[in-house]
Coordinates of C-alpha atoms in Angstrom, one line a residue:
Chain A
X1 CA 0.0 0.0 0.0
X2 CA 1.6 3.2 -1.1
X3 CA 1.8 6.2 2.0
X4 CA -0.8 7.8 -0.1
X5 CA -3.6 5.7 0.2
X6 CA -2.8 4.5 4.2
X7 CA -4.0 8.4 4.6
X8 CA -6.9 8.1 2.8
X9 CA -7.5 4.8 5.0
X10 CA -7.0 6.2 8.3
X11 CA -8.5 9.7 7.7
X12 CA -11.6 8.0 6.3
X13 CA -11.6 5.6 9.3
X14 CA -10.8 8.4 11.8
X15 CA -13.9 10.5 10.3
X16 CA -16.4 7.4 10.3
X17 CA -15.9 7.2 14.2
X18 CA -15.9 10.7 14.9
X19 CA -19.0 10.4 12.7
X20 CA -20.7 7.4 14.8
X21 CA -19.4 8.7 18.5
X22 CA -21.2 12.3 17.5
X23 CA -24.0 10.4 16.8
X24 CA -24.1 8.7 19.6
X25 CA -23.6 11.6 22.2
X26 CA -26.4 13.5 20.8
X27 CA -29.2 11.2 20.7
X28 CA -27.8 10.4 24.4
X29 CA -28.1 13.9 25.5
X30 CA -31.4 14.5 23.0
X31 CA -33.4 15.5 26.0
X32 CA -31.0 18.4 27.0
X33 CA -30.6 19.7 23.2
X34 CA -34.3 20.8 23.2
X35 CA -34.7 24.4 23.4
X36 CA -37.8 24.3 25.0
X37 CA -41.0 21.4 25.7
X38 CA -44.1 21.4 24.3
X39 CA -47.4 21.1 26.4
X40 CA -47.8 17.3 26.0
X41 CA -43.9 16.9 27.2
X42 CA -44.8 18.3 30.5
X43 CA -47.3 15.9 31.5
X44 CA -44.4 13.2 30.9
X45 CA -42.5 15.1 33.1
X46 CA -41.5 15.8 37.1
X47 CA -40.8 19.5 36.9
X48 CA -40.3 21.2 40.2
X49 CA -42.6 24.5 40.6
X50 CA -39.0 26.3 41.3
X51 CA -37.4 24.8 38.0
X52 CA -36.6 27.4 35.0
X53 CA -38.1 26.4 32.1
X54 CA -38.9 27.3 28.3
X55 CA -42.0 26.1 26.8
X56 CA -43.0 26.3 23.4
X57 CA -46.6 26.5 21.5
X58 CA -49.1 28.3 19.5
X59 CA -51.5 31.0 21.2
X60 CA -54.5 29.7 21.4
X61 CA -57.0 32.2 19.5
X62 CA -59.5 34.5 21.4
X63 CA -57.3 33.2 24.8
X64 CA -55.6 36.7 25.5
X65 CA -56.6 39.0 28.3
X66 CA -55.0 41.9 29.6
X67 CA -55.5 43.3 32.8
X68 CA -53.4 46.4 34.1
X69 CA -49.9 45.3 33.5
X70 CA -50.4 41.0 33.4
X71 CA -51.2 39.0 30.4
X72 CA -52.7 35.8 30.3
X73 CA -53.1 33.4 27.6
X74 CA -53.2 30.1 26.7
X75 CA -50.7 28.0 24.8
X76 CA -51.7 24.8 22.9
X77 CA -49.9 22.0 20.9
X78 CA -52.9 20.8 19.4
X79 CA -53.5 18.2 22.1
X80 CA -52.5 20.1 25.2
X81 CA -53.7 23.6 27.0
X82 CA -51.5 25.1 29.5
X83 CA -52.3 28.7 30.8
X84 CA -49.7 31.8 31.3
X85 CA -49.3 34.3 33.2
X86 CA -46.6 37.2 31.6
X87 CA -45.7 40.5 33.3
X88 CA -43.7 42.3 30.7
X89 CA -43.4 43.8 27.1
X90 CA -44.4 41.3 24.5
X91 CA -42.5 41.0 21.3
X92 CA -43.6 42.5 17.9
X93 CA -44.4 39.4 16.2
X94 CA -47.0 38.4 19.3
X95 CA -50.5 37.4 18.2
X96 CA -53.3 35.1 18.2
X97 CA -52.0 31.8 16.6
X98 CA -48.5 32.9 17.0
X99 CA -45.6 30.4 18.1
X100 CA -43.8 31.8 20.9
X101 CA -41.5 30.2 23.1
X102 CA -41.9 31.4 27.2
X103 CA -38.9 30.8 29.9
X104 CA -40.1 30.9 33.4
X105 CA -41.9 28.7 35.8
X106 CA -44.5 25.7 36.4
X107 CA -46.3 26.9 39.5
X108 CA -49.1 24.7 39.0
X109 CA -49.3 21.3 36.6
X110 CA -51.8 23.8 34.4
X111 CA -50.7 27.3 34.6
X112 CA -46.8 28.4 34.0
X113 CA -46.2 32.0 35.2
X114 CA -43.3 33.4 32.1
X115 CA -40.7 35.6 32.8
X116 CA -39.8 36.2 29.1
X117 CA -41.8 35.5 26.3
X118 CA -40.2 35.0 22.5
X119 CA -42.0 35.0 19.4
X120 CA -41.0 31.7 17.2
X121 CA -41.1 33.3 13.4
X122 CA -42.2 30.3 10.9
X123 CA -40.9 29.6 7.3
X124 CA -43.3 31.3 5.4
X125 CA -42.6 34.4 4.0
X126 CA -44.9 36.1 1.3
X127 CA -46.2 40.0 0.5
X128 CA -49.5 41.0 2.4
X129 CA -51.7 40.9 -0.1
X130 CA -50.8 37.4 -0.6
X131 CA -51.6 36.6 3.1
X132 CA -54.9 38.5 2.4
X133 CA -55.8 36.6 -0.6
X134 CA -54.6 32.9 1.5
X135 CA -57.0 34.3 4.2
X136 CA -60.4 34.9 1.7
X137 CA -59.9 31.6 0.3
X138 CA -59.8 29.8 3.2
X139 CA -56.6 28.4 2.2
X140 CA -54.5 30.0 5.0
X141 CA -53.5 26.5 6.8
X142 CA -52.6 24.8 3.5
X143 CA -50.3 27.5 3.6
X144 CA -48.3 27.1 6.8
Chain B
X1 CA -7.0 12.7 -10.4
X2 CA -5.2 14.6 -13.2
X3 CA -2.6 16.1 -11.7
X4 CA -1.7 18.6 -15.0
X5 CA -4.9 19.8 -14.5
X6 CA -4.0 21.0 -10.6
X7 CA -0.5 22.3 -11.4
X8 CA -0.3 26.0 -9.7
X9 CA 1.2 27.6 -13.0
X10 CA -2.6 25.8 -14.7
X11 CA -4.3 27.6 -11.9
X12 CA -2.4 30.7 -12.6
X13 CA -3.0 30.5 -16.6
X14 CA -7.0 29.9 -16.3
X15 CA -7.6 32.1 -13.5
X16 CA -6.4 34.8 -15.4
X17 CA -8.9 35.2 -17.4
X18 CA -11.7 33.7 -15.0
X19 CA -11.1 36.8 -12.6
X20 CA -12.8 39.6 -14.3
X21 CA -15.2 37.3 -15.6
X22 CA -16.1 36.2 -12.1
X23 CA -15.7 40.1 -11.2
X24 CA -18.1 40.8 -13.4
X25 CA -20.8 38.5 -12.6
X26 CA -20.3 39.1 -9.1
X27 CA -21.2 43.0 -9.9
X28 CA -24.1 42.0 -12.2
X29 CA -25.5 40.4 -9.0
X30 CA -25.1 42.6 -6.5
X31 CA -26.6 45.0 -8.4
X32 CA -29.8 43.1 -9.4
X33 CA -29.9 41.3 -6.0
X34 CA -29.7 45.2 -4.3
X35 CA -32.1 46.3 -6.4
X36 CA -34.7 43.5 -6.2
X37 CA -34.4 43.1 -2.5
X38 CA -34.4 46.8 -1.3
X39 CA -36.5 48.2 -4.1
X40 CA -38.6 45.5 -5.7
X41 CA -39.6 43.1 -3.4
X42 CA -42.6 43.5 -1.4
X43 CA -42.4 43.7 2.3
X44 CA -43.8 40.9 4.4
X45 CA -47.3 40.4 5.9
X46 CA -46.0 39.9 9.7
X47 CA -41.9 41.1 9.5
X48 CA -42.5 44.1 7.2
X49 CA -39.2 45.4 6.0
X50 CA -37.4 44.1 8.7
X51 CA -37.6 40.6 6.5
X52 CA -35.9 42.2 4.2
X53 CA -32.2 41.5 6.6
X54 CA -32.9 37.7 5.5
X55 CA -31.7 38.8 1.6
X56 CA -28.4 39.3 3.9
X57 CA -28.5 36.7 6.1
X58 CA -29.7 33.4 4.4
X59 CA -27.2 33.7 1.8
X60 CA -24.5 34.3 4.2
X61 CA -25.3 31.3 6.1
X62 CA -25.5 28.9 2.6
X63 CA -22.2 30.3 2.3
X64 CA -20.8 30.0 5.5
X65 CA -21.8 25.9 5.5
X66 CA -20.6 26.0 1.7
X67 CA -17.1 27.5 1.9
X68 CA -16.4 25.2 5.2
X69 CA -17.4 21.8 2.6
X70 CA -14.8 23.5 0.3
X71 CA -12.3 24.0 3.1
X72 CA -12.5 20.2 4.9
X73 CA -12.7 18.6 1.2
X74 CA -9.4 21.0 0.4
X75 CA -7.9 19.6 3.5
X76 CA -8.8 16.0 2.9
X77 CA -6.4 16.9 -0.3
X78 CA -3.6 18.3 1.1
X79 CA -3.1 15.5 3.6
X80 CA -3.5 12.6 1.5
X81 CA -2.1 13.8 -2.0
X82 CA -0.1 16.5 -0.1
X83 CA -1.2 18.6 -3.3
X84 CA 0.2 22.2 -3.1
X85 CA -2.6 23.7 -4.5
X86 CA -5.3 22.2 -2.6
X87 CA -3.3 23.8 0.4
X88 CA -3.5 26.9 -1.1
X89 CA -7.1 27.0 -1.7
X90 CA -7.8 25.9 2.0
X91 CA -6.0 28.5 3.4
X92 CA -7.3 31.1 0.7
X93 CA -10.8 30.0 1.9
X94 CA -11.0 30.0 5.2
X95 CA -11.1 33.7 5.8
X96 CA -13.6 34.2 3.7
X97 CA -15.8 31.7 5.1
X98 CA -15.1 33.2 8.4
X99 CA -16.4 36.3 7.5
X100 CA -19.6 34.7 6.2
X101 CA -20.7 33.1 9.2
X102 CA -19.7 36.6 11.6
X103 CA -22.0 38.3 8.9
X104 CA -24.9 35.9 9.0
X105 CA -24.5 35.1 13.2
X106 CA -24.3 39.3 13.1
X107 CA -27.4 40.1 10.8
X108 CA -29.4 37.2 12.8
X109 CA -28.8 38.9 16.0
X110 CA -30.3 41.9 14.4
X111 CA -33.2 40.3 13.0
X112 CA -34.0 38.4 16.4
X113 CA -34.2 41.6 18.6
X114 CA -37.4 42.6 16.6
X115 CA -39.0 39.6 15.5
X116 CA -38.2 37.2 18.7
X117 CA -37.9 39.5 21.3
X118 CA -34.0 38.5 21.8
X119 CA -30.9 39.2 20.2
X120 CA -29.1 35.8 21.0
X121 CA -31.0 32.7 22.5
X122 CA -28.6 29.4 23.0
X123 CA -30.6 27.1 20.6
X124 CA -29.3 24.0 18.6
X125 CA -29.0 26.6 15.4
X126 CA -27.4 29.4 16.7
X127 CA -25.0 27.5 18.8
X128 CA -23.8 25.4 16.3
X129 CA -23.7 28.0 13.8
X130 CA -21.0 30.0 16.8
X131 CA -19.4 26.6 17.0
X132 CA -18.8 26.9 13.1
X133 CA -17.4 30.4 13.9
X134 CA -15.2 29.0 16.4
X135 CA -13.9 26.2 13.8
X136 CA -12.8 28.7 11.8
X137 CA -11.1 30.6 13.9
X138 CA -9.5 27.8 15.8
X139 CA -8.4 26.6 11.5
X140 CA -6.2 29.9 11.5
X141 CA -4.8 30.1 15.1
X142 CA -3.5 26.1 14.6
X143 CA -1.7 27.1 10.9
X144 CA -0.3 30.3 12.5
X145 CA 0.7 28.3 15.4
X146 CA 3.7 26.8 14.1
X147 CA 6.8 28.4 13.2
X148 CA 7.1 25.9 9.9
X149 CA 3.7 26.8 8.3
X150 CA 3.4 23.2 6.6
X151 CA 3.0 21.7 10.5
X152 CA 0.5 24.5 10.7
X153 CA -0.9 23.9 8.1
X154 CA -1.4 19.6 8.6
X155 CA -2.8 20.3 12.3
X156 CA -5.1 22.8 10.9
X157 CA -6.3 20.5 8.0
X158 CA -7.3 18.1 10.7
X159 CA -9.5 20.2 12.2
X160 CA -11.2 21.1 9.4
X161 CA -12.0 17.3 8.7
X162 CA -13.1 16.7 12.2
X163 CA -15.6 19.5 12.6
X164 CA -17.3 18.6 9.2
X165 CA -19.7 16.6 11.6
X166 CA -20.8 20.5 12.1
X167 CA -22.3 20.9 8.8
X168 CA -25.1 18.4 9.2
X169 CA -25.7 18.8 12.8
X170 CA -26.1 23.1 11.6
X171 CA -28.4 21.7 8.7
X172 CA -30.5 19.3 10.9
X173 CA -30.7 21.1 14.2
X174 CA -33.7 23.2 13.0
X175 CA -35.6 19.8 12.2
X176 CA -34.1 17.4 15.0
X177 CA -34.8 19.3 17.7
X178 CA -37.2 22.3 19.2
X179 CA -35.2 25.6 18.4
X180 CA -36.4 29.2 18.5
X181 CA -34.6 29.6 14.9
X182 CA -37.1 28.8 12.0
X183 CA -37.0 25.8 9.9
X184 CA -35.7 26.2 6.6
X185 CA -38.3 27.7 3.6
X186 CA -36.3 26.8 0.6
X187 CA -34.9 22.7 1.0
X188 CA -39.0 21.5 2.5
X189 CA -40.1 18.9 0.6
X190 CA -43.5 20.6 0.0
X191 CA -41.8 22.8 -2.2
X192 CA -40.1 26.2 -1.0
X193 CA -42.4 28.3 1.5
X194 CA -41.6 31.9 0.3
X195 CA -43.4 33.8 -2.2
X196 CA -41.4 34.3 -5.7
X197 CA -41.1 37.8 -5.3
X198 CA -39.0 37.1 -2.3
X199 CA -37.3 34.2 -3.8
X200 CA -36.1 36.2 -6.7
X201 CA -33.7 38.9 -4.6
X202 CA -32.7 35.8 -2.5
X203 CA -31.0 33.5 -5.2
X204 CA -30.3 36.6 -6.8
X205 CA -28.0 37.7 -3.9
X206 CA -27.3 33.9 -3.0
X207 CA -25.5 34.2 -6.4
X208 CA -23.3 37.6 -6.0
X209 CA -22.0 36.0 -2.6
X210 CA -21.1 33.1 -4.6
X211 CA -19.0 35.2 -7.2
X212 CA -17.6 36.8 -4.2
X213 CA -16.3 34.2 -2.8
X214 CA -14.9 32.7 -6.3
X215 CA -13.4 36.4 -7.3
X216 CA -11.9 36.6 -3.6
X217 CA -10.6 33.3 -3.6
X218 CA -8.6 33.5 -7.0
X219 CA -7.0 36.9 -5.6
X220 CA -6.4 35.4 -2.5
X221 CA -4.6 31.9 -3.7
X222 CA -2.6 34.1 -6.9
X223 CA -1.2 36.0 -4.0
X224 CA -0.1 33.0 -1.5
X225 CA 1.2 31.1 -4.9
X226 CA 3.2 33.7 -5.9
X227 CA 4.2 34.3 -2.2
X228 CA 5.5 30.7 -1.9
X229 CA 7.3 30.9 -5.4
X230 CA 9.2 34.5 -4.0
X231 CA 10.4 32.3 -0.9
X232 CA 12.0 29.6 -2.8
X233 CA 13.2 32.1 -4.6
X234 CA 14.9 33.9 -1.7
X235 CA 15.9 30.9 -0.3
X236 CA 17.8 29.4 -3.7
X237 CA 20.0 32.3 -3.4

């Protein structure tokens, strides 16, 4: 074997088990690699009411109230209500139907009192109008 | 591999007149990818202009991930064929792709602030994306490290090959696991999820950063050849 192709060997050998051993250490530390749970993951879980945090979902639609300075809202993964409680200026992007993504506490197994709340921005991207037009056609979810 | 084909005084006989043509193009698309992105395109229904830092930022990031494949395949050269010109166009590229990913971590931060609420958030993207950063830095300080810069440059090589397993962790984060960071519009297998009049400025610019990376890189390895020839040069006398 000429010097030549022993590198090839050992440099494709060396990167197949950095490869596999990459692999391996993140689907061992998956649950730590999450930036935040959804709804459904908390009812898997033990979290302590003086653990921080995030949790991620869509605002449930007609679920915001304000009164004086707290908000409270609902978040919902399709299968799974949780309701928050936010004291504190609430991104641009916030609305009705929004992802957002809130880091605070559990107090209680249904309510989660945020400390900061962040607006998850989907993929889509597309002129007004052509939101409008998704909108009167009924079409809007096909869309997302 | 044809080796005529890789011969520094070849690279030096096509690349002159590739240059200005790549020169050119790279002009032709910045202006139309300026133009249809600041003036043209329409703003969006939720991000108004403010969407308009993506035309920046996504092809920044395409680059970033596409100049670090160049650089580790570039490496995986130079260490097995020890081919002189494959050396050059590692170290000619790793700069540049360094200054992609600042630029795309930079104009993120400034789109997050608005549109999440945050200018930096330690998600699966971003921190890989800083860890790509990182790579590139830690590339230079390993081939400057050495007082013989082809020990440098062998360490450094290395390293580029070992952190390749970046590139699909940074591509799949946004899918494997729950990150702030979006998804990505253009790869879904639905078909892209951006309108055309958005797309258009995107590839448009998407191409000027490539032809700025391909006129940068030829001025960058026709400097370092010619350096290298000037020291043997100095040194046969």
């Amino acid at each position: 074997m000429k010097p030549k192709h022993q590198r090839f060997l050992l440099i494709g050998v060396a990167l197949l088990g950095i490869g596999v051993s990459t692999f391996l250490i993140l689907t061992a530390f998956r649950e730590n690699l999450v930036f935040f749970y959804t709804p459904s993951d908390l009812t898997q879980k033990k979290i302590h009411a003086t653990q921080r945090i995030r949790i991620g979902g869509l605002v449930k639609p007609h679920s915001v109230q304000q009164t004086g300075e707290k908000i409270y809202f609902e978040i919902t993964d399709h299968k799974i209500i949780l309701k928050v409680s936010y004291d504190g200026l609430l991104p641009d992007l916030f609305r009705e139907g929004q992802g957002i993504v809130a880091e605070g506490y559990l107090r209680q197994p249904d309510h989660f009192q945020a400390e900061t709340v962040l607006a998850k921005h989907d993929e889509n991207y597309m002129p007004p109008e052509v939101a409008e037009r998704l909108k009167e056609e009924g079409l809007w979810h096909n869309a997302r | 591999m044809k080796y005529h084909l890789a011969q520094p005084s070849f690279f030096l006989k096509i690349t002159r007149p590739l240059l200005p043509a790549s020169g050119f193009l790279m002009t032709i698309f910045f202006i139309a990818g300026l133009y249809t992105s600041l003036v043209t395109s329409p703003p969006d229904y939720l991000q108004g202009d403010g969407m308009r830092i993506m035309y920046v930022h996504v092809p920044a990031s395409w680059m970033a991930l596409f100049v670090y494949g160049f650089l580790a395949l570039m490496s995986f050269f130079s260490l097995v064929w020890r081919h002189p010109l494959a050396e050059v166009l590692a170290i000619s590229a790793a700069p540049i792709g360094a200054l992609f990913t600042a630029l795309s971590l930079i104009t993120g931060s400034l789109w997050g602030k608005p549109m999440w609420g945050t200018y930096w958030v330690w998600d699966a993207r971003l921190t890989s994306v800083l860890i790509l950063l990182f790579l590139y830095g830690g590339y230079w300080a390993l081939y400057k490290s050495y007082t013989r810069p082809d020990q440098g440059l062998r360490a450094a090589s290395i390293l580029a090959l070992v952190g390749v397993i970046n590139l699909p962790i940074i591509k799949g984060s946004v899918e494997w696991w729950n990150t702030l960071h979006q998804p990505a519009s253009l790869t879904k297998l639905s078909g892209p999820s951006i309108h055309v009049s958005m797309l258009t400025p995107l590839l448009l610019m998407a191409g000027a950063y490539f032809f700025y990376f391909l006129t940068v890189l030829i001025l960058r390895a026709c400097k370092e050849l010619k350096t290298r020839k000037l020291m043997i040069l100095e040194s046969m006398k």
